[in-house]
Short mmCIF file of N, CA and C and ligand atoms in Angstrom, two decimals:
data_model
loop_
_atom_site.label_atom_id
_atom_site.label_comp_id
_atom_site.label_asym_id
_atom_site.label_seq_id
_atom_site.Cartn_x
_atom_site.Cartn_y
_atom_site.Cartn_z
N UNK A 1 45.23 9.84 -6.70
CA UNK A 1 43.89 10.14 -6.15
C UNK A 1 43.37 11.44 -6.75
N UNK A 2 42.08 11.42 -7.11
CA UNK A 2 41.47 12.64 -7.65
C UNK A 2 41.22 13.61 -6.50
N UNK A 3 41.70 14.82 -6.64
CA UNK A 3 41.61 15.76 -5.52
C UNK A 3 41.06 17.13 -5.91
N UNK A 4 40.94 17.40 -7.21
CA UNK A 4 40.36 18.68 -7.63
C UNK A 4 39.09 18.36 -8.41
N UNK A 5 37.97 18.52 -7.71
CA UNK A 5 36.72 18.01 -8.24
C UNK A 5 35.64 19.07 -8.27
N UNK A 6 34.66 18.84 -9.15
CA UNK A 6 33.42 19.62 -9.13
C UNK A 6 32.27 18.66 -8.92
N UNK A 7 31.19 19.16 -8.31
CA UNK A 7 29.94 18.40 -8.31
C UNK A 7 28.87 19.25 -8.98
N UNK A 8 28.22 18.66 -9.98
CA UNK A 8 27.15 19.33 -10.73
C UNK A 8 25.84 18.61 -10.47
N UNK A 9 24.76 19.33 -10.64
CA UNK A 9 23.43 18.72 -10.49
C UNK A 9 22.40 19.80 -10.30
N UNK A 10 21.16 19.49 -10.66
CA UNK A 10 20.07 20.47 -10.54
C UNK A 10 19.87 20.84 -9.07
N UNK A 11 19.26 22.02 -8.83
CA UNK A 11 18.87 22.34 -7.44
C UNK A 11 18.01 21.20 -6.91
N UNK A 12 18.27 20.78 -5.68
CA UNK A 12 17.46 19.71 -5.10
C UNK A 12 17.91 18.31 -5.46
N UNK A 13 19.02 18.19 -6.19
CA UNK A 13 19.51 16.86 -6.60
C UNK A 13 20.24 16.16 -5.45
N UNK A 14 20.47 16.89 -4.37
CA UNK A 14 21.17 16.29 -3.23
C UNK A 14 22.67 16.56 -3.25
N UNK A 15 23.05 17.64 -3.95
CA UNK A 15 24.48 17.97 -4.07
C UNK A 15 25.15 18.22 -2.72
N UNK A 16 24.46 18.98 -1.85
CA UNK A 16 25.05 19.37 -0.57
C UNK A 16 25.43 18.16 0.27
N UNK A 17 24.49 17.21 0.39
CA UNK A 17 24.72 16.00 1.18
C UNK A 17 25.87 15.19 0.62
N UNK A 18 25.85 14.96 -0.68
CA UNK A 18 26.90 14.15 -1.29
C UNK A 18 28.24 14.89 -1.26
N UNK A 19 28.20 16.21 -1.37
CA UNK A 19 29.44 16.98 -1.30
C UNK A 19 30.11 16.76 0.05
N UNK A 20 29.31 16.77 1.12
CA UNK A 20 29.89 16.54 2.46
C UNK A 20 30.53 15.16 2.54
N UNK A 21 29.85 14.14 1.98
CA UNK A 21 30.41 12.78 1.99
C UNK A 21 31.74 12.72 1.24
N UNK A 22 31.78 13.35 0.07
CA UNK A 22 32.98 13.30 -0.77
C UNK A 22 34.16 13.98 -0.05
N UNK A 23 33.88 15.15 0.54
CA UNK A 23 34.95 15.89 1.22
C UNK A 23 35.51 15.10 2.38
N UNK A 24 34.62 14.39 3.07
CA UNK A 24 35.08 13.57 4.20
C UNK A 24 35.94 12.41 3.70
N UNK A 25 35.46 11.75 2.66
CA UNK A 25 36.20 10.59 2.11
C UNK A 25 37.59 11.01 1.63
N UNK A 26 37.66 12.12 0.91
CA UNK A 26 38.93 12.50 0.27
C UNK A 26 39.74 13.48 1.12
N UNK A 27 39.14 13.91 2.24
CA UNK A 27 39.80 14.86 3.13
C UNK A 27 40.19 16.15 2.39
N UNK A 28 39.19 16.72 1.73
CA UNK A 28 39.39 17.99 1.02
C UNK A 28 38.30 18.98 1.45
N UNK A 29 38.58 20.29 1.35
CA UNK A 29 37.55 21.29 1.70
C UNK A 29 36.55 21.50 0.55
N UNK A 30 35.35 21.96 0.89
CA UNK A 30 34.41 22.36 -0.17
C UNK A 30 34.74 23.78 -0.58
N UNK A 31 34.41 24.06 -1.82
CA UNK A 31 34.59 25.39 -2.37
C UNK A 31 33.21 25.78 -2.87
N UNK A 32 32.51 26.68 -2.14
CA UNK A 32 31.11 26.96 -2.47
C UNK A 32 30.89 28.46 -2.67
N UNK A 33 30.57 28.85 -3.90
CA UNK A 33 30.30 30.27 -4.15
C UNK A 33 29.01 30.69 -3.44
N UNK A 34 28.05 29.75 -3.30
CA UNK A 34 26.81 30.05 -2.56
C UNK A 34 27.15 30.43 -1.12
N UNK A 35 28.05 29.67 -0.49
CA UNK A 35 28.45 29.96 0.89
C UNK A 35 29.19 31.30 0.96
N UNK A 36 30.03 31.58 -0.04
CA UNK A 36 30.75 32.87 -0.05
C UNK A 36 29.75 34.02 -0.14
N UNK A 37 28.73 33.85 -0.99
CA UNK A 37 27.71 34.91 -1.13
C UNK A 37 26.91 35.07 0.16
N UNK A 38 26.57 33.92 0.79
CA UNK A 38 25.81 34.00 2.05
C UNK A 38 26.62 34.71 3.13
N UNK A 39 27.94 34.52 3.14
CA UNK A 39 28.72 35.21 4.18
C UNK A 39 28.79 36.72 3.88
N UNK A 40 28.78 37.08 2.60
CA UNK A 40 28.71 38.52 2.25
C UNK A 40 27.35 39.10 2.69
N UNK A 41 26.29 38.29 2.51
CA UNK A 41 24.95 38.76 2.88
C UNK A 41 24.85 38.96 4.40
N UNK A 42 25.42 38.00 5.12
CA UNK A 42 25.40 38.05 6.59
C UNK A 42 26.16 39.27 7.09
N UNK A 43 27.29 39.56 6.44
CA UNK A 43 28.11 40.71 6.85
C UNK A 43 27.49 42.03 6.40
N UNK A 44 26.41 41.95 5.58
CA UNK A 44 25.70 43.16 5.14
C UNK A 44 26.49 44.03 4.18
N UNK A 45 27.42 43.45 3.41
CA UNK A 45 28.20 44.24 2.43
C UNK A 45 27.31 44.63 1.24
N UNK A 46 27.77 45.62 0.48
CA UNK A 46 27.04 46.04 -0.74
C UNK A 46 26.85 44.85 -1.67
N UNK A 47 27.97 44.09 -1.84
CA UNK A 47 27.92 42.91 -2.70
C UNK A 47 26.85 41.93 -2.20
N UNK A 48 26.82 41.75 -0.88
CA UNK A 48 25.84 40.84 -0.27
C UNK A 48 24.41 41.28 -0.51
N UNK A 49 24.17 42.60 -0.42
CA UNK A 49 22.81 43.12 -0.62
C UNK A 49 22.35 42.91 -2.06
N UNK A 50 23.26 43.19 -3.00
CA UNK A 50 22.91 43.01 -4.41
C UNK A 50 22.68 41.53 -4.72
N UNK A 51 23.53 40.70 -4.14
CA UNK A 51 23.41 39.25 -4.38
C UNK A 51 22.07 38.74 -3.86
N UNK A 52 21.65 39.23 -2.69
CA UNK A 52 20.42 38.73 -2.08
C UNK A 52 19.21 38.96 -2.98
N UNK A 53 19.17 40.18 -3.57
CA UNK A 53 18.05 40.49 -4.48
C UNK A 53 17.94 39.47 -5.60
N UNK A 54 19.09 39.11 -6.16
CA UNK A 54 19.10 38.16 -7.28
C UNK A 54 18.78 36.75 -6.81
N UNK A 55 19.40 36.35 -5.72
CA UNK A 55 19.20 35.00 -5.18
C UNK A 55 17.72 34.78 -4.84
N UNK A 56 17.09 35.81 -4.23
CA UNK A 56 15.68 35.69 -3.85
C UNK A 56 14.75 35.56 -5.05
N UNK A 57 15.24 35.96 -6.23
CA UNK A 57 14.43 35.80 -7.44
C UNK A 57 14.78 34.56 -8.23
N UNK A 58 15.79 33.81 -7.76
CA UNK A 58 16.19 32.58 -8.46
C UNK A 58 17.15 32.84 -9.60
N UNK A 59 17.70 34.08 -9.65
CA UNK A 59 18.63 34.43 -10.73
C UNK A 59 20.06 34.17 -10.28
N UNK A 60 20.97 34.08 -11.26
CA UNK A 60 22.39 33.97 -10.93
C UNK A 60 22.96 35.34 -10.63
N UNK A 61 23.98 35.36 -9.81
CA UNK A 61 24.76 36.57 -9.55
C UNK A 61 25.71 36.75 -10.75
N UNK A 62 25.97 38.01 -11.19
CA UNK A 62 26.78 38.20 -12.41
C UNK A 62 28.16 37.53 -12.33
N UNK A 63 28.61 37.06 -13.50
CA UNK A 63 29.90 36.37 -13.59
C UNK A 63 31.05 37.21 -13.05
N UNK A 64 30.99 38.54 -13.31
CA UNK A 64 32.11 39.39 -12.88
C UNK A 64 32.26 39.34 -11.35
N UNK A 65 31.12 39.34 -10.64
CA UNK A 65 31.14 39.28 -9.17
C UNK A 65 31.70 37.94 -8.71
N UNK A 66 31.19 36.87 -9.32
CA UNK A 66 31.62 35.52 -8.95
C UNK A 66 33.12 35.35 -9.24
N UNK A 67 33.56 35.84 -10.40
CA UNK A 67 34.97 35.67 -10.77
C UNK A 67 35.89 36.37 -9.79
N UNK A 68 35.49 37.56 -9.32
CA UNK A 68 36.39 38.24 -8.39
C UNK A 68 36.44 37.50 -7.05
N UNK A 69 35.29 36.93 -6.62
CA UNK A 69 35.30 36.14 -5.37
C UNK A 69 36.17 34.89 -5.53
N UNK A 70 35.97 34.19 -6.65
CA UNK A 70 36.64 32.91 -6.88
C UNK A 70 38.14 33.10 -7.07
N UNK A 71 38.50 34.11 -7.87
CA UNK A 71 39.92 34.35 -8.17
C UNK A 71 40.70 34.54 -6.87
N UNK A 72 40.13 35.32 -5.94
CA UNK A 72 40.82 35.58 -4.68
C UNK A 72 40.82 34.32 -3.80
N UNK A 73 39.65 33.69 -3.69
CA UNK A 73 39.50 32.56 -2.76
C UNK A 73 40.41 31.38 -3.14
N UNK A 74 40.51 31.09 -4.42
CA UNK A 74 41.29 29.91 -4.84
C UNK A 74 42.79 30.03 -4.56
N UNK A 75 43.22 31.27 -4.32
CA UNK A 75 44.64 31.46 -3.97
C UNK A 75 44.94 31.00 -2.55
N UNK A 76 43.88 30.81 -1.75
CA UNK A 76 44.08 30.46 -0.35
C UNK A 76 44.81 29.12 -0.21
N UNK A 77 45.76 29.05 0.73
CA UNK A 77 46.53 27.81 0.90
C UNK A 77 45.65 26.61 1.26
N UNK A 78 44.43 26.87 1.77
CA UNK A 78 43.61 25.73 2.19
C UNK A 78 43.19 24.84 1.03
N UNK A 79 43.23 25.36 -0.19
CA UNK A 79 42.83 24.55 -1.35
C UNK A 79 44.02 23.94 -2.08
N UNK A 80 45.23 24.09 -1.49
CA UNK A 80 46.44 23.66 -2.18
C UNK A 80 46.42 22.16 -2.48
N UNK A 81 45.89 21.39 -1.55
CA UNK A 81 45.91 19.92 -1.73
C UNK A 81 44.67 19.41 -2.47
N UNK A 82 43.75 20.33 -2.77
CA UNK A 82 42.56 19.91 -3.50
C UNK A 82 41.31 20.59 -2.97
N UNK A 83 40.20 20.36 -3.64
CA UNK A 83 38.91 20.95 -3.24
C UNK A 83 37.78 20.27 -4.00
N UNK A 84 36.58 20.43 -3.46
CA UNK A 84 35.38 20.04 -4.20
C UNK A 84 34.54 21.30 -4.38
N UNK A 85 34.41 21.77 -5.61
CA UNK A 85 33.57 22.94 -5.86
C UNK A 85 32.12 22.50 -5.97
N UNK A 86 31.26 23.15 -5.17
CA UNK A 86 29.83 22.81 -5.11
C UNK A 86 29.05 24.08 -5.47
N UNK A 87 28.33 24.05 -6.59
CA UNK A 87 27.57 25.24 -6.99
C UNK A 87 28.40 26.21 -7.83
N UNK A 88 29.56 25.77 -8.24
CA UNK A 88 30.43 26.57 -9.10
C UNK A 88 31.20 25.62 -10.00
N UNK A 89 31.35 25.88 -11.29
CA UNK A 89 30.75 26.96 -12.07
C UNK A 89 29.27 26.72 -12.37
N UNK A 90 28.55 27.80 -12.70
CA UNK A 90 27.13 27.73 -13.01
C UNK A 90 26.86 27.92 -14.50
N UNK A 91 27.86 28.31 -15.27
CA UNK A 91 27.68 28.49 -16.72
C UNK A 91 29.03 28.33 -17.42
N UNK A 92 28.99 28.37 -18.75
CA UNK A 92 30.22 28.12 -19.51
C UNK A 92 31.28 29.20 -19.29
N UNK A 93 30.84 30.45 -19.16
CA UNK A 93 31.81 31.53 -18.92
C UNK A 93 32.60 31.25 -17.64
N UNK A 94 31.88 30.85 -16.60
CA UNK A 94 32.55 30.56 -15.33
C UNK A 94 33.47 29.34 -15.46
N UNK A 95 33.05 28.37 -16.26
CA UNK A 95 33.89 27.17 -16.46
C UNK A 95 35.19 27.55 -17.16
N UNK A 96 35.10 28.43 -18.15
CA UNK A 96 36.31 28.87 -18.85
C UNK A 96 37.22 29.65 -17.90
N UNK A 97 36.58 30.50 -17.08
CA UNK A 97 37.37 31.28 -16.11
C UNK A 97 38.10 30.34 -15.14
N UNK A 98 37.38 29.34 -14.64
CA UNK A 98 38.01 28.39 -13.71
C UNK A 98 39.18 27.66 -14.37
N UNK A 99 38.98 27.21 -15.61
CA UNK A 99 40.07 26.55 -16.34
C UNK A 99 41.31 27.44 -16.36
N UNK A 100 41.07 28.72 -16.63
CA UNK A 100 42.19 29.66 -16.75
C UNK A 100 42.89 29.88 -15.41
N UNK A 101 42.09 30.07 -14.35
CA UNK A 101 42.68 30.29 -13.02
C UNK A 101 43.53 29.08 -12.63
N UNK A 102 42.99 27.88 -12.84
CA UNK A 102 43.74 26.67 -12.46
C UNK A 102 45.00 26.54 -13.31
N UNK A 103 44.87 26.86 -14.58
CA UNK A 103 46.04 26.79 -15.47
C UNK A 103 47.14 27.73 -14.99
N UNK A 104 46.72 28.95 -14.61
CA UNK A 104 47.70 29.92 -14.10
C UNK A 104 48.37 29.43 -12.82
N UNK A 105 47.64 28.58 -12.07
CA UNK A 105 48.20 28.03 -10.83
C UNK A 105 49.01 26.76 -11.13
N UNK A 106 49.09 26.38 -12.40
CA UNK A 106 49.85 25.19 -12.78
C UNK A 106 49.13 23.90 -12.48
N UNK A 107 47.78 23.97 -12.41
CA UNK A 107 47.03 22.75 -12.11
C UNK A 107 45.78 22.66 -12.99
N UNK A 108 44.92 21.67 -12.72
CA UNK A 108 43.73 21.46 -13.54
C UNK A 108 42.74 20.60 -12.75
N UNK A 109 41.51 20.51 -13.24
CA UNK A 109 40.51 19.65 -12.60
C UNK A 109 40.86 18.18 -12.85
N UNK A 110 40.50 17.33 -11.89
CA UNK A 110 40.71 15.89 -12.05
C UNK A 110 39.42 15.18 -12.50
N UNK A 111 38.27 15.65 -12.02
CA UNK A 111 37.02 14.99 -12.37
C UNK A 111 35.83 15.88 -12.03
N UNK A 112 34.72 15.62 -12.71
CA UNK A 112 33.46 16.35 -12.48
C UNK A 112 32.35 15.32 -12.26
N UNK A 113 31.77 15.37 -11.09
CA UNK A 113 30.70 14.42 -10.76
C UNK A 113 29.36 15.07 -11.09
N UNK A 114 28.58 14.41 -11.92
CA UNK A 114 27.26 14.95 -12.26
C UNK A 114 26.17 14.09 -11.63
N UNK A 115 25.37 14.68 -10.76
CA UNK A 115 24.22 13.97 -10.18
C UNK A 115 23.04 14.14 -11.12
N UNK A 116 22.74 13.05 -11.81
CA UNK A 116 21.75 13.07 -12.88
C UNK A 116 20.38 12.71 -12.29
N UNK A 117 19.45 13.68 -12.26
CA UNK A 117 18.12 13.42 -11.68
C UNK A 117 17.02 13.88 -12.64
N UNK A 118 15.83 13.34 -12.43
CA UNK A 118 14.66 13.79 -13.19
C UNK A 118 14.23 15.15 -12.66
N UNK A 119 14.16 16.15 -13.54
CA UNK A 119 13.87 17.51 -13.06
C UNK A 119 12.50 17.63 -12.40
N UNK A 120 11.52 16.87 -12.88
CA UNK A 120 10.18 16.99 -12.28
C UNK A 120 10.15 16.48 -10.83
N UNK A 121 10.96 15.44 -10.54
CA UNK A 121 11.04 14.93 -9.15
C UNK A 121 11.62 15.99 -8.22
N UNK A 122 12.56 16.74 -8.79
CA UNK A 122 13.28 17.73 -8.01
C UNK A 122 12.34 18.85 -7.53
N UNK A 123 11.40 19.24 -8.36
CA UNK A 123 10.45 20.30 -7.97
C UNK A 123 9.72 19.88 -6.69
N UNK A 124 9.27 18.63 -6.67
CA UNK A 124 8.56 18.10 -5.50
C UNK A 124 9.43 18.14 -4.25
N UNK A 125 10.68 17.68 -4.40
CA UNK A 125 11.61 17.67 -3.27
C UNK A 125 11.85 19.08 -2.74
N UNK A 126 12.02 20.03 -3.68
CA UNK A 126 12.33 21.40 -3.27
C UNK A 126 11.14 22.06 -2.57
N UNK A 127 9.94 21.76 -3.06
CA UNK A 127 8.76 22.35 -2.43
C UNK A 127 8.60 21.83 -1.01
N UNK A 128 8.88 20.55 -0.83
CA UNK A 128 8.80 19.96 0.51
C UNK A 128 9.82 20.62 1.44
N UNK A 129 11.06 20.78 0.92
CA UNK A 129 12.12 21.40 1.72
C UNK A 129 11.75 22.85 2.07
N UNK A 130 11.11 23.53 1.11
CA UNK A 130 10.71 24.93 1.34
C UNK A 130 9.75 25.02 2.51
N UNK A 131 8.81 24.07 2.55
CA UNK A 131 7.83 24.06 3.64
C UNK A 131 8.52 23.87 4.98
N UNK A 132 9.49 22.95 5.01
CA UNK A 132 10.16 22.63 6.27
C UNK A 132 11.08 23.76 6.72
N UNK A 133 11.85 24.31 5.78
CA UNK A 133 12.91 25.25 6.17
C UNK A 133 12.48 26.71 6.05
N UNK A 134 11.34 26.94 5.38
CA UNK A 134 10.84 28.30 5.19
C UNK A 134 11.88 29.23 4.57
N UNK A 135 12.52 28.76 3.48
CA UNK A 135 13.57 29.53 2.80
C UNK A 135 12.97 30.56 1.84
N UNK A 136 13.52 31.79 1.87
CA UNK A 136 12.96 32.85 1.03
C UNK A 136 13.23 32.60 -0.46
N UNK A 137 14.24 31.75 -0.79
CA UNK A 137 14.50 31.46 -2.20
C UNK A 137 13.81 30.18 -2.65
N UNK A 138 12.85 29.68 -1.86
CA UNK A 138 12.21 28.41 -2.18
C UNK A 138 10.69 28.49 -2.30
N UNK A 139 10.15 29.59 -2.82
CA UNK A 139 8.73 29.60 -3.16
C UNK A 139 8.59 28.96 -4.54
N UNK A 140 7.39 28.51 -4.88
CA UNK A 140 7.25 27.75 -6.13
C UNK A 140 7.73 28.51 -7.37
N UNK A 141 7.33 29.78 -7.57
CA UNK A 141 7.82 30.48 -8.78
C UNK A 141 9.35 30.59 -8.80
N UNK A 142 9.94 30.81 -7.62
CA UNK A 142 11.41 30.95 -7.55
C UNK A 142 12.07 29.60 -7.84
N UNK A 143 11.49 28.53 -7.32
CA UNK A 143 12.02 27.19 -7.60
C UNK A 143 11.97 26.91 -9.10
N UNK A 144 10.84 27.25 -9.72
CA UNK A 144 10.70 27.00 -11.17
C UNK A 144 11.73 27.84 -11.96
N UNK A 145 11.95 29.07 -11.52
CA UNK A 145 12.94 29.92 -12.18
C UNK A 145 14.35 29.34 -12.01
N UNK A 146 14.68 28.89 -10.80
CA UNK A 146 16.02 28.32 -10.57
C UNK A 146 16.24 27.11 -11.46
N UNK A 147 15.19 26.29 -11.63
CA UNK A 147 15.33 25.11 -12.50
C UNK A 147 15.52 25.52 -13.96
N UNK A 148 14.79 26.57 -14.36
CA UNK A 148 14.92 27.05 -15.74
C UNK A 148 16.34 27.60 -15.98
N UNK A 149 16.84 28.36 -15.01
CA UNK A 149 18.21 28.90 -15.12
C UNK A 149 19.21 27.74 -15.17
N UNK A 150 18.96 26.71 -14.35
CA UNK A 150 19.83 25.54 -14.36
C UNK A 150 19.87 24.92 -15.76
N UNK A 151 18.65 24.72 -16.31
CA UNK A 151 18.55 24.05 -17.62
C UNK A 151 19.25 24.84 -18.71
N UNK A 152 19.03 26.17 -18.69
CA UNK A 152 19.57 27.01 -19.76
C UNK A 152 21.07 27.23 -19.61
N UNK A 153 21.51 27.46 -18.38
CA UNK A 153 22.90 27.93 -18.19
C UNK A 153 23.85 26.87 -17.64
N UNK A 154 23.35 26.05 -16.71
CA UNK A 154 24.28 25.15 -16.01
C UNK A 154 24.36 23.78 -16.68
N UNK A 155 23.21 23.27 -17.16
CA UNK A 155 23.22 21.94 -17.75
C UNK A 155 24.20 21.78 -18.93
N UNK A 156 24.41 22.84 -19.75
CA UNK A 156 25.41 22.70 -20.83
C UNK A 156 26.81 22.32 -20.33
N UNK A 157 27.07 22.52 -19.04
CA UNK A 157 28.38 22.14 -18.50
C UNK A 157 28.59 20.63 -18.52
N UNK A 158 27.49 19.87 -18.48
CA UNK A 158 27.61 18.41 -18.50
C UNK A 158 28.32 17.99 -19.79
N UNK A 159 27.87 18.55 -20.88
CA UNK A 159 28.48 18.24 -22.17
C UNK A 159 29.93 18.76 -22.25
N UNK A 160 30.11 19.96 -21.74
CA UNK A 160 31.45 20.58 -21.76
C UNK A 160 32.47 19.67 -21.07
N UNK A 161 32.10 19.18 -19.87
CA UNK A 161 33.06 18.36 -19.13
C UNK A 161 33.12 16.93 -19.67
N UNK A 162 32.03 16.48 -20.29
CA UNK A 162 32.10 15.15 -20.92
C UNK A 162 33.11 15.20 -22.07
N UNK A 163 33.02 16.27 -22.85
CA UNK A 163 33.95 16.40 -23.99
C UNK A 163 35.40 16.59 -23.52
N UNK A 164 35.55 17.14 -22.32
CA UNK A 164 36.90 17.30 -21.76
C UNK A 164 37.42 15.99 -21.15
N UNK A 165 36.55 14.95 -21.15
CA UNK A 165 36.97 13.64 -20.62
C UNK A 165 36.97 13.60 -19.09
N UNK A 166 36.25 14.53 -18.45
CA UNK A 166 36.31 14.62 -16.98
C UNK A 166 35.04 14.11 -16.29
N UNK A 167 33.98 13.86 -17.06
CA UNK A 167 32.67 13.63 -16.43
C UNK A 167 32.52 12.24 -15.83
N UNK A 168 32.04 12.21 -14.58
CA UNK A 168 31.59 10.97 -13.94
C UNK A 168 30.09 11.14 -13.75
N UNK A 169 29.29 10.43 -14.56
CA UNK A 169 27.84 10.62 -14.46
C UNK A 169 27.27 9.63 -13.44
N UNK A 170 26.50 10.15 -12.49
CA UNK A 170 25.95 9.32 -11.42
C UNK A 170 24.43 9.39 -11.50
N UNK A 171 23.77 8.22 -11.44
CA UNK A 171 22.31 8.21 -11.38
C UNK A 171 21.90 8.72 -9.99
N UNK A 172 21.32 9.90 -9.95
CA UNK A 172 21.00 10.54 -8.68
C UNK A 172 19.56 10.30 -8.23
N UNK A 173 18.87 9.36 -8.86
CA UNK A 173 17.44 9.17 -8.55
C UNK A 173 17.17 8.25 -7.36
N UNK A 174 18.19 7.54 -6.87
CA UNK A 174 17.98 6.60 -5.75
C UNK A 174 17.98 7.28 -4.39
N UNK A 175 18.10 6.45 -3.33
CA UNK A 175 18.18 7.00 -1.97
C UNK A 175 19.55 7.64 -1.79
N UNK A 176 19.69 8.44 -0.73
CA UNK A 176 20.97 9.09 -0.44
C UNK A 176 22.08 8.05 -0.36
N UNK A 177 21.80 6.91 0.31
CA UNK A 177 22.84 5.88 0.47
C UNK A 177 23.20 5.22 -0.85
N UNK A 178 22.18 4.95 -1.68
CA UNK A 178 22.46 4.34 -2.99
C UNK A 178 23.33 5.26 -3.85
N UNK A 179 22.96 6.55 -3.85
CA UNK A 179 23.70 7.51 -4.66
C UNK A 179 25.14 7.60 -4.14
N UNK A 180 25.28 7.62 -2.81
CA UNK A 180 26.62 7.70 -2.22
C UNK A 180 27.46 6.47 -2.61
N UNK A 181 26.85 5.28 -2.58
CA UNK A 181 27.60 4.07 -2.97
C UNK A 181 28.13 4.20 -4.39
N UNK A 182 27.30 4.73 -5.31
CA UNK A 182 27.76 4.87 -6.70
C UNK A 182 28.91 5.87 -6.80
N UNK A 183 28.81 6.96 -6.04
CA UNK A 183 29.89 7.96 -6.10
C UNK A 183 31.18 7.37 -5.52
N UNK A 184 31.05 6.77 -4.35
CA UNK A 184 32.25 6.26 -3.66
C UNK A 184 32.96 5.21 -4.52
N UNK A 185 32.17 4.38 -5.22
CA UNK A 185 32.75 3.35 -6.08
C UNK A 185 33.62 3.98 -7.18
N UNK A 186 33.24 5.17 -7.61
CA UNK A 186 34.01 5.84 -8.67
C UNK A 186 35.25 6.55 -8.14
N UNK A 187 35.22 6.88 -6.85
CA UNK A 187 36.32 7.69 -6.29
C UNK A 187 37.40 6.85 -5.64
N UNK A 188 37.03 5.64 -5.19
CA UNK A 188 38.02 4.83 -4.44
C UNK A 188 39.04 4.23 -5.36
P1 AMP B 201 23.87 27.63 -3.88
O1 AMP B 201 24.08 27.58 -2.41
O2 AMP B 201 25.09 27.16 -4.65
O3 AMP B 201 22.61 26.98 -4.35
O4 AMP B 201 23.74 29.18 -4.24
C1 AMP B 201 22.64 29.96 -3.82
C2 AMP B 201 22.38 31.06 -4.84
O5 AMP B 201 23.55 31.90 -4.95
C3 AMP B 201 22.12 30.57 -6.25
O6 AMP B 201 20.77 30.25 -6.46
C4 AMP B 201 22.58 31.77 -7.08
O7 AMP B 201 21.60 32.78 -7.08
C5 AMP B 201 23.77 32.28 -6.30
N1 AMP B 201 25.02 31.65 -6.77
C6 AMP B 201 25.77 30.71 -6.11
N2 AMP B 201 26.83 30.34 -6.83
C7 AMP B 201 26.76 31.05 -7.98
C8 AMP B 201 27.58 31.10 -9.15
N3 AMP B 201 28.66 30.33 -9.28
N4 AMP B 201 27.19 31.95 -10.16
C9 AMP B 201 26.10 32.73 -10.04
N5 AMP B 201 25.30 32.72 -8.97
C10 AMP B 201 25.62 31.89 -7.94
#
């Protein structure tokens, strides 16, 4: 059974929802750098304050900060049987770092699920969500910046993991249930 997984996809591709489904199916915890940063922000740490400034502008938090969070967190016994990383890695440097950390732990990734969506559809979805949730990182210019950062920095990971033989590409343009059926069919 595949137990060390990543989920990739543009902001608004529905990663969060599908990540919850996958974790339930495989009985593994999520590993989310976004959640780690939000807990730093909530606790009001220096790291959290700096991260908030960047997040509110749609920028990535520096790799050095993310690596120190990830390096420590992955040692936790809760991920011993597996995990689904959601929102990590965000660029090639982070992907190389993750490969190294897992190698040092004597393990490796089993698969990378890519939710493949039309980027223009995603803008519409995100704007709608912004209206409903009133999120400070979801104004139109910030959404456009996050998509640009995704395209420049995160999308190259699709090719990286395809070449590593790990990629499971999923058509993410359907309904939540349709997308889930395609993912589940690949994991069972
Ligand atoms: P997320 O919940 O994964 O969408 O993360 C929210 C925000 O936190 C992102 O828009 C980034 O600004 C920041 N962030 C989360 N994970 C990372 C990461 N792996 N590298 C850099 N920045 C990150």
